[in-house]
GROMACS .gro file of C-alpha atoms in nm:
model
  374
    1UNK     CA    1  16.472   8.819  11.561
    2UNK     CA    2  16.815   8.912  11.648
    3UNK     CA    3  16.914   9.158  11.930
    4UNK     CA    4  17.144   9.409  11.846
    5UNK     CA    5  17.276   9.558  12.153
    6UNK     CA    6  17.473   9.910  12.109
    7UNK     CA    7  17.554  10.145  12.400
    8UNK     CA    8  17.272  10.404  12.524
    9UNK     CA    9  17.034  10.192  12.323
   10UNK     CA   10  16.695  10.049  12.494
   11UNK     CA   11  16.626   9.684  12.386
   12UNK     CA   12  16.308   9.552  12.308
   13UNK     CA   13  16.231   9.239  12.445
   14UNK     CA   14  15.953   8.973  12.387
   15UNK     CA   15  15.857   8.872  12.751
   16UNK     CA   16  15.678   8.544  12.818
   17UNK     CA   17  15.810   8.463  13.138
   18UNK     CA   18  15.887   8.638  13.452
   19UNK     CA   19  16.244   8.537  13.499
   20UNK     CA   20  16.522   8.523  13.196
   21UNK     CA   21  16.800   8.279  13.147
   22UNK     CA   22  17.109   8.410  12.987
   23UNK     CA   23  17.408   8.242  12.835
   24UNK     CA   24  17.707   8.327  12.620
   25UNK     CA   25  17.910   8.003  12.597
   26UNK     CA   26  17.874   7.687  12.383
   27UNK     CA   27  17.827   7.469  12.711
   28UNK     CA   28  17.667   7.750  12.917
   29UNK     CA   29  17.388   7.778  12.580
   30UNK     CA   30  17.348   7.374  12.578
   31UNK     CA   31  17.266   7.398  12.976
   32UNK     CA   32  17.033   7.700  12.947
   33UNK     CA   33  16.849   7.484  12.653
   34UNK     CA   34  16.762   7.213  12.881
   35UNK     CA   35  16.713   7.468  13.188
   36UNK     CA   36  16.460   7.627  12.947
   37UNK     CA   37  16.298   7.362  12.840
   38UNK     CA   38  16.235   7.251  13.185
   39UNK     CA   39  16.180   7.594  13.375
   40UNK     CA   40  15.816   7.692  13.227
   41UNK     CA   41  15.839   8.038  13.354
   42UNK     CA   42  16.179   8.162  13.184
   43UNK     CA   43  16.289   8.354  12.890
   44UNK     CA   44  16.610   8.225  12.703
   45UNK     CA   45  16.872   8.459  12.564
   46UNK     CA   46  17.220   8.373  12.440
   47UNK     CA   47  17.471   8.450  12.123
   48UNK     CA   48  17.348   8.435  11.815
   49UNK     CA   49  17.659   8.257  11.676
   50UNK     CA   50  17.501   7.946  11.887
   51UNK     CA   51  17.198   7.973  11.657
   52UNK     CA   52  17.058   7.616  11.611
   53UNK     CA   53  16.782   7.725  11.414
   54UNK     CA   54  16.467   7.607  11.633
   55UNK     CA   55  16.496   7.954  11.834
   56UNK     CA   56  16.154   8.112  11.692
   57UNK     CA   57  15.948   7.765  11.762
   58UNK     CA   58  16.084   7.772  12.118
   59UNK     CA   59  16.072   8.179  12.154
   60UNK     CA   60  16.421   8.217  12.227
   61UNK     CA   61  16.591   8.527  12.168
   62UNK     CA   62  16.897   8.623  11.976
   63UNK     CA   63  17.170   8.884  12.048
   64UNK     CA   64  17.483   9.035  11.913
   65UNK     CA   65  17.720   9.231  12.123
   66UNK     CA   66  17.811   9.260  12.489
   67UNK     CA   67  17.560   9.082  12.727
   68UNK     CA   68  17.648   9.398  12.941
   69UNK     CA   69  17.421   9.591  12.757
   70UNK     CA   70  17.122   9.350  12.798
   71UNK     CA   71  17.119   9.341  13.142
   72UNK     CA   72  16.914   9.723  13.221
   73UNK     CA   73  16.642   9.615  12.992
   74UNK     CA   74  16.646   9.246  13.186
   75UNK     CA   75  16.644   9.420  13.528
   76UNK     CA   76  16.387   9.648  13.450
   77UNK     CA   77  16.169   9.289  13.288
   78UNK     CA   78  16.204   9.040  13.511
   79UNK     CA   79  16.174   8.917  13.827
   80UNK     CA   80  16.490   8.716  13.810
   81UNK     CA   81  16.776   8.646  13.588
   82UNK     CA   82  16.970   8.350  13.580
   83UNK     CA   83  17.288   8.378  13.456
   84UNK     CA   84  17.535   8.091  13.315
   85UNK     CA   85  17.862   8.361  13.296
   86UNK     CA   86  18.139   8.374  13.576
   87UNK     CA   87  18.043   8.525  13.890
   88UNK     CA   88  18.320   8.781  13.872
   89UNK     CA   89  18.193   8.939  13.521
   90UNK     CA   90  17.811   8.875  13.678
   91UNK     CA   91  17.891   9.093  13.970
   92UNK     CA   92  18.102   9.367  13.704
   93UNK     CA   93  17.841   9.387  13.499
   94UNK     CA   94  17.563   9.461  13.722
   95UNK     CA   95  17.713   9.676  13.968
   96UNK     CA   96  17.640   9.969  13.809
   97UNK     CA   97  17.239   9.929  13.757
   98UNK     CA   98  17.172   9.817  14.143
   99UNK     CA   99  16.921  10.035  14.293
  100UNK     CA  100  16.817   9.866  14.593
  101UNK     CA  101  16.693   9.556  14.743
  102UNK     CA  102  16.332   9.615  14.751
  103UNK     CA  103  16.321   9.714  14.385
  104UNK     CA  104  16.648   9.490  14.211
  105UNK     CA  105  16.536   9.120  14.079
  106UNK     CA  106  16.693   8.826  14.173
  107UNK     CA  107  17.060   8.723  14.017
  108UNK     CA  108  17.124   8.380  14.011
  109UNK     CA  109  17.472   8.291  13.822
  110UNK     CA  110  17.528   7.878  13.727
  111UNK     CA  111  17.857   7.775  13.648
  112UNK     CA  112  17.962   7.653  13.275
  113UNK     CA  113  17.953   7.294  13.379
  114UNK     CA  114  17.597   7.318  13.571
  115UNK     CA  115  17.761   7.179  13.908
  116UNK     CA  116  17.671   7.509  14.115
  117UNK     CA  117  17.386   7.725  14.165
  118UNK     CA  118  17.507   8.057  14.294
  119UNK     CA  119  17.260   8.305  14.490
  120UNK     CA  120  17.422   8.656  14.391
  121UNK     CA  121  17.160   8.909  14.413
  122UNK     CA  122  16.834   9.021  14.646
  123UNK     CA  123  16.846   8.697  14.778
  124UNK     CA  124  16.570   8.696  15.056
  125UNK     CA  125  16.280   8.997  14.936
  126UNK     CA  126  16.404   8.910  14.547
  127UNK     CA  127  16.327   8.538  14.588
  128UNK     CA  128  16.709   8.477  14.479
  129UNK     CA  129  16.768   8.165  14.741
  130UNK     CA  130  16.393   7.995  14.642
  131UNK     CA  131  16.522   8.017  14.323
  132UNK     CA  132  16.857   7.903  14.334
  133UNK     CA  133  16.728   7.564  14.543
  134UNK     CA  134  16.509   7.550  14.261
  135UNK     CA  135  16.741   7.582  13.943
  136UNK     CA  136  16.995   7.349  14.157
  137UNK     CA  137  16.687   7.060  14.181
  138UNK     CA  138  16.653   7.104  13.822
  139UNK     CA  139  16.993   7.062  13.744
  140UNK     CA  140  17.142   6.839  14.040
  141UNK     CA  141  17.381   7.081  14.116
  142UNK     CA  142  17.474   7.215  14.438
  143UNK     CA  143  17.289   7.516  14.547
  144UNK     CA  144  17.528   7.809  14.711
  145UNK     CA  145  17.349   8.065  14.979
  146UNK     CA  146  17.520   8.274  15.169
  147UNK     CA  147  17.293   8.475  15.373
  148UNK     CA  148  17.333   8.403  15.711
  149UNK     CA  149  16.986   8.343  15.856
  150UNK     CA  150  16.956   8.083  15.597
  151UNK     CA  151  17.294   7.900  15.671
  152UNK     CA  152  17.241   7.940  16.049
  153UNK     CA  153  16.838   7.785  15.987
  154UNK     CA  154  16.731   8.116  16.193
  155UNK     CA  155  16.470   8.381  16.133
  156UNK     CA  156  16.479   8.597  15.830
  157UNK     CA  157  16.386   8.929  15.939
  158UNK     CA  158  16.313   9.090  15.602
  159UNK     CA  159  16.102   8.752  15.510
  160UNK     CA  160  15.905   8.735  15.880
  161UNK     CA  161  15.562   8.633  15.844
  162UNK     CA  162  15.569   8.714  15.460
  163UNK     CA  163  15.397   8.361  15.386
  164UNK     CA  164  15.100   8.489  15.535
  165UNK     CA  165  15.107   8.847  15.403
  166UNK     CA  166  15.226   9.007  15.680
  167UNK     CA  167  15.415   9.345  15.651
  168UNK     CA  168  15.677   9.613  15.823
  169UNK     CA  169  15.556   9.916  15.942
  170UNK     CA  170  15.899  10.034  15.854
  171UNK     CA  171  16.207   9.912  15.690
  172UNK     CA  172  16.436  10.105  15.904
  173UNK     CA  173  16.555   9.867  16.138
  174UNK     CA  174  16.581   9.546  15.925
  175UNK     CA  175  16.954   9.584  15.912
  176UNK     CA  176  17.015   9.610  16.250
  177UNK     CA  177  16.786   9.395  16.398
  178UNK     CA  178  16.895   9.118  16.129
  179UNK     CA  179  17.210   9.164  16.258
  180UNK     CA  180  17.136   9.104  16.661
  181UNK     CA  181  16.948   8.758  16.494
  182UNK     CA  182  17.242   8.606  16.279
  183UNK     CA  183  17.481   8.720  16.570
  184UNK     CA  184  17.283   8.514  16.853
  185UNK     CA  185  17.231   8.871  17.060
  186UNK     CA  186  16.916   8.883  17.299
  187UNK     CA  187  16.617   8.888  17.053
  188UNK     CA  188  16.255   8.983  17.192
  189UNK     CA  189  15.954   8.819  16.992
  190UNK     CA  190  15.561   8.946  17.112
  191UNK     CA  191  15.276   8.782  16.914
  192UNK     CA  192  14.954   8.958  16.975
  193UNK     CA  193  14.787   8.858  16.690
  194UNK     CA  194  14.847   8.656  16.337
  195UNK     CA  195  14.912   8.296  16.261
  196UNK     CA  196  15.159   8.145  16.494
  197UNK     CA  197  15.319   7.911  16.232
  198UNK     CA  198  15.578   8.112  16.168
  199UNK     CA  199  15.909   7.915  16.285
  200UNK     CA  200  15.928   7.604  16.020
  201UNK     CA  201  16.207   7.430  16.114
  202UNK     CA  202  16.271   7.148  16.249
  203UNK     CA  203  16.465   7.224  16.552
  204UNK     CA  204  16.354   7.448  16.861
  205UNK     CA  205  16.395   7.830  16.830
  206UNK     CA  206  16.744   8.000  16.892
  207UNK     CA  207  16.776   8.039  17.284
  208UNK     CA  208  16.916   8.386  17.213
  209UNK     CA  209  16.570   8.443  17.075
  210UNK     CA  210  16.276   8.479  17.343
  211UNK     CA  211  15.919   8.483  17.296
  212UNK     CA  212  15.761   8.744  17.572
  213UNK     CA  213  15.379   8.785  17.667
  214UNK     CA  214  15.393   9.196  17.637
  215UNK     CA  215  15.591   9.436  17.484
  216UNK     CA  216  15.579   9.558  17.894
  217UNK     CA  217  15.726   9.199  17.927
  218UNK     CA  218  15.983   9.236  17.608
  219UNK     CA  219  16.080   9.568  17.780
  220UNK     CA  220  16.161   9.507  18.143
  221UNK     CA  221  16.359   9.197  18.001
  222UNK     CA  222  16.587   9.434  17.776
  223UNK     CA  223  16.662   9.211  17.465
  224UNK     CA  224  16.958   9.390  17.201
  225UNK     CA  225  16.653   9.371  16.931
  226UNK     CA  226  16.266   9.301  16.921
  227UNK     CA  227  16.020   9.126  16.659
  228UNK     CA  228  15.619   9.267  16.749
  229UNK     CA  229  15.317   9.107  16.568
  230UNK     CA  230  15.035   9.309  16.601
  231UNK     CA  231  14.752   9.497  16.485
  232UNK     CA  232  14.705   9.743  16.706
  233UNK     CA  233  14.913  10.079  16.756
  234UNK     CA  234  15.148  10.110  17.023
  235UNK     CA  235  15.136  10.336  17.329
  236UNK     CA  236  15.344  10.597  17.438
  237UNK     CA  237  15.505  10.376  17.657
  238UNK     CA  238  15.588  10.081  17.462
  239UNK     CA  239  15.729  10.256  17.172
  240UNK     CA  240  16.091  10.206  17.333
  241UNK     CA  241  16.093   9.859  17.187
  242UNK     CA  242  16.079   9.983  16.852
  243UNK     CA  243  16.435  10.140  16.907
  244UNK     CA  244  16.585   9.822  16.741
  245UNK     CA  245  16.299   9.669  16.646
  246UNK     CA  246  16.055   9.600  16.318
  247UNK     CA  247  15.641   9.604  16.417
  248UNK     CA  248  15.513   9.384  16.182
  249UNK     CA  249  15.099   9.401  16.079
  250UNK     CA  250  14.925   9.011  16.041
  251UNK     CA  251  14.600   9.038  15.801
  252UNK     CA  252  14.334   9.010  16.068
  253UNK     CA  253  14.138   9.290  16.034
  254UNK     CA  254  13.797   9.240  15.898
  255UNK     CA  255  13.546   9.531  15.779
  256UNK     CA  256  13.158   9.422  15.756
  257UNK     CA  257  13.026   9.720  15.536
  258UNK     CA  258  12.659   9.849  15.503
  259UNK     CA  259  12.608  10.161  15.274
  260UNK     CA  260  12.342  10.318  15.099
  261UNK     CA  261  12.363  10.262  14.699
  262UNK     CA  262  12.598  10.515  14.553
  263UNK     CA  263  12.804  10.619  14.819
  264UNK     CA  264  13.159  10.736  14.680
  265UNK     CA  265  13.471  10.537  14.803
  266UNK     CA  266  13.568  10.855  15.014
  267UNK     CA  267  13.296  10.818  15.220
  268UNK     CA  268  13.346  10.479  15.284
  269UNK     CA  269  13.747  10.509  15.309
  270UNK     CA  270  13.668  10.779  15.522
  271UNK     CA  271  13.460  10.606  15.802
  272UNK     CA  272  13.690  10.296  15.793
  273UNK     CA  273  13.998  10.506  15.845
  274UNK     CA  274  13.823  10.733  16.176
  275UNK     CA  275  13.721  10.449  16.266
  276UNK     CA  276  14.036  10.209  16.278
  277UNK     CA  277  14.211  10.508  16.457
  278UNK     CA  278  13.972  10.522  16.727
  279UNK     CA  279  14.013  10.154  16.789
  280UNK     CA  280  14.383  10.207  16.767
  281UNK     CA  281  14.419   9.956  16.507
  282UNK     CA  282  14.643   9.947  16.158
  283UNK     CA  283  14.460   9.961  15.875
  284UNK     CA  284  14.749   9.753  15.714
  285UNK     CA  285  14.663   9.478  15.923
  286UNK     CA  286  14.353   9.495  15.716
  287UNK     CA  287  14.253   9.159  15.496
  288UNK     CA  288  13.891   9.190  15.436
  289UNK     CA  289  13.606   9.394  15.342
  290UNK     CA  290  13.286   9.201  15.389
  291UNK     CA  291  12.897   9.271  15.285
  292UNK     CA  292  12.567   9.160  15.160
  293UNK     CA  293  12.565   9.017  14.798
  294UNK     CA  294  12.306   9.293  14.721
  295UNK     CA  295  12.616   9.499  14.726
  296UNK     CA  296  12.878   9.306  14.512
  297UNK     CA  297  12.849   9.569  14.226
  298UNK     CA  298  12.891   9.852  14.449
  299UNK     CA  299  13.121  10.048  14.288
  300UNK     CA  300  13.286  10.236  14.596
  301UNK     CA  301  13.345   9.892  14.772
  302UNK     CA  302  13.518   9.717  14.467
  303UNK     CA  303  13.735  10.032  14.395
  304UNK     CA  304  13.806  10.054  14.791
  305UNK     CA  305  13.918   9.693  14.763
  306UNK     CA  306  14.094   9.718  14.488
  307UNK     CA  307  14.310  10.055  14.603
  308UNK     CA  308  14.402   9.850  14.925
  309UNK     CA  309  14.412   9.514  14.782
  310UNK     CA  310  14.161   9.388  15.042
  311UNK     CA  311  13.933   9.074  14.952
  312UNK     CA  312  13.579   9.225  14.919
  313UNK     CA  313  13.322   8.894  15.004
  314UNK     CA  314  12.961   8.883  15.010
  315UNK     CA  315  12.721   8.717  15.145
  316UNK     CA  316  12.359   8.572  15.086
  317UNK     CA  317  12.092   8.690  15.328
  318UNK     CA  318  12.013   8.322  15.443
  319UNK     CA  319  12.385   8.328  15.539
  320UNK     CA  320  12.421   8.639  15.688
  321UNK     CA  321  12.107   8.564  15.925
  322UNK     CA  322  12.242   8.227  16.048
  323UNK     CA  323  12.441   8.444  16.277
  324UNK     CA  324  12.345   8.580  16.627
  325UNK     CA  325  12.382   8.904  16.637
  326UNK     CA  326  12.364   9.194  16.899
  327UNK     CA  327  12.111   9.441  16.742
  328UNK     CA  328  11.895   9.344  16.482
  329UNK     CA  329  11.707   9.555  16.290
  330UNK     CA  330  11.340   9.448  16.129
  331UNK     CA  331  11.468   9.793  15.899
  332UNK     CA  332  11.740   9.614  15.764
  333UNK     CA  333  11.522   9.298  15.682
  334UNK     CA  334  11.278   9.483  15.467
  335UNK     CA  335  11.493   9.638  15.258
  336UNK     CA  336  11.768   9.319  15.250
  337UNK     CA  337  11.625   9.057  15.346
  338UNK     CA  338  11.865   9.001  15.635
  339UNK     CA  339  11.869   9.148  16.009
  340UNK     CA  340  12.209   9.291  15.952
  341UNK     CA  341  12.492   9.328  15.703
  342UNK     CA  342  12.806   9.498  15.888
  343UNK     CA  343  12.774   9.273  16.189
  344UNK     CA  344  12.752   8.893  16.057
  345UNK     CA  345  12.944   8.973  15.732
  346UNK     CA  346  13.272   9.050  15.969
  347UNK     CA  347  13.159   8.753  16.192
  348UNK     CA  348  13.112   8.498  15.888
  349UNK     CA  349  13.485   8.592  15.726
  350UNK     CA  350  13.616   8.661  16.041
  351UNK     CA  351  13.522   8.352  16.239
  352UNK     CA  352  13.470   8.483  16.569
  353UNK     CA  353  13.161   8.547  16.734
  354UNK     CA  354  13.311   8.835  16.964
  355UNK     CA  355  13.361   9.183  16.720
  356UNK     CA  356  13.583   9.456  16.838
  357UNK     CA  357  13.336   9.692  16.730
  358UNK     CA  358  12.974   9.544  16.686
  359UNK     CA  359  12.840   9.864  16.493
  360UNK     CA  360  12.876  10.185  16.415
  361UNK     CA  361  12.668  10.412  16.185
  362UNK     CA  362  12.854  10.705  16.032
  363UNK     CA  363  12.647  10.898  15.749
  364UNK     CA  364  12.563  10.641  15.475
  365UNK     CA  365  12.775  10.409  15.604
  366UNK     CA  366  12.776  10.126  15.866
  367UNK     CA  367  13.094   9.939  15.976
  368UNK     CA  368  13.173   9.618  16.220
  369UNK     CA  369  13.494   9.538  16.309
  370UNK     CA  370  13.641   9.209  16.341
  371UNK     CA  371  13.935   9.013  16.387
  372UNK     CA  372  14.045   8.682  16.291
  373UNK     CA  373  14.146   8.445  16.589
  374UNK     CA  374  14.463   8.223  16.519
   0.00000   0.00000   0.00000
């Protein structure tokens, strides 16, 4: 099928990938052709007046008219595009559908000849440079980045810790505190919890960027911007750090659950959210929600994990009584055949032996707290 693309018209497309490759020269539809057949996740669109007549075997799509006009639909489709077209009509022809970088895909133009792989668009939270390295391996070509934490080899302060899941509390201060980075200004970094693997290259850290005990520490040392890992809410007087800074929440929380059959996910939701405040901790530095396997069907834990996106494990009694725990109950045992479900279910994901909260009973529900050491 052919695409027809008219102004104010909504294309259709047939998606099978999650990025497209687009091309509207002889040589740039030749290159996309082998790109395509190479690159397992990608869509292929050029000119139909390049038709070689295998495009329906190898679901490649057809289209008449200004590749301007394909472009919303592709935005709105795909997580990147990858464009062989000049950068100059590439950056024309998408200015006016940017939104912003959280939302827009990645743009990636090639040249006609396939000797450069261009990052253009949403480079960093779009997965533009990965991409462009990528293409550029495929092709031999020369990859071009521009962002500077990536030239310079430094941190990428919209990227930090995203490896392991980790997120911002806030976007606000990206900007600026990206800036004090890539500039070499005093940079503050406190670690209270996560994994610590975080700087992967293969020289030391910046000097201009200093890792500090406390945010107490980070404070009395005055750095231009701060980095803070850590699942706990900040105090009143620690919140000056966050001036210039971005508080970022590791996945270490850990939730052993207990409930009575039936109880509704705002119950449980409920308790875990009273709870996490009175322990000053974020729930988005939650990763797990742990149990007995008795309760793998409950329906207000598997909707709770899936609202939050939480892992929900459980465990076999034999397991869940190879732990030592603090307060056993004979109760517990005759109805579940294990001493107790909130307490070793946090300890088993978690890995520690030491719980922030051992147990708390709050109407049907019963909650342990744990966090995962690194």
């Amino acid at each position: 099928m052919t695409l027809v693309l008219e102004e104010g018209k909504q294309v259709e497309l047939k998606e099978n990938g999650v990025f497209a490759i687009v091309a509207i020269t002889k040589h740039g539809v030749n290159l996309a052709r082998g790109l395509h057949s190479i690159f397992q996740q990608s869509d292929l669109f050029y000119m139909s007046k390049f038709e070689k007549g295998d495009e329906d075997t190898r679901h490649i799509q057809l289209f008449e008219g200004n590749v301007r006009l394909l472009l919303p639909s592709l935005f709105q489709s795909y997580k990147g595009i990858i464009m062989i077209v000049s950068l100059g009509a590439v950056v024309r022809m998408i200015a006016p559908i940017l939104k912003d970088k959280k939302t827009d895909p990645a743009v990636v133009v090639i040249d006609d000849k396939g000797e450069h792989v261009i990052s253009v668009l949403s480079g960093h939270l779009g997965g533009a440079n990965e991409l462009t390295k990528e293409v550029a391996n495929i092709l031999d070509a020369k990859p071009v980045i521009t962002t500077a934490s990536d030239v310079q080899k430094t941190i990428a302060v919209d990227l930090f810790g995203s490896r392991f899941g980790w997120e911002w509390e806030s976007a606000k201060f990206l900007t600026p505190v990206s800036a004090s980075v890539v500039n070499e200004e005093h940079v503050a970094i406190v670690q209270e919890s996560g994994e610590k693997e975080w700087w992967n290259y293969d020289h030391p850290l910046p000097d201009s960027i200093k890792v500090y005990a406390s945010v107490d520490e980070a404070i009395e040392a005055k750095p231009k911007a701060a980095l803070i890992i850590t699942h706990r809410q900040l105090n009143r007087n620690e919140q000056p750090i966050l001036e210039n800074g971005v508080l970022y929440r590791p996945k270490v929380i850990v939730l052993g659950i207990g409930c009575n059959r039936g109880t509704s996910l705002a119950e449980i939701e409920n308790v875990i959210e009273k709870t996490l405040e009175e322990l000053r901790f974020s729930i988005k530095s939650v990763k797990a929600i742990c149990s007995i396997d008795l309760k793998k069907d409950e329906e207000g834990l598997i909707a709770l994990a899936q609202k939050y996106n939480w892992d929900f494990i459980c465990y076999p009694a034999d397991e869940l009584n190879k732990m030592s725990i603090q307060d056993p109950s004979d109760t517990v045992y005759k109805f579940t055949g294990a001493y107790g479900v909130s307490e070793p279910a946090a300890m088993l994901y978690s890995g520690s032996k030491d719980l922030a909260l051992v147990k708390k009973k709050s109407g049907n529900v019963t909650i342990s707290v744990a966090l995962i050491p690194y």
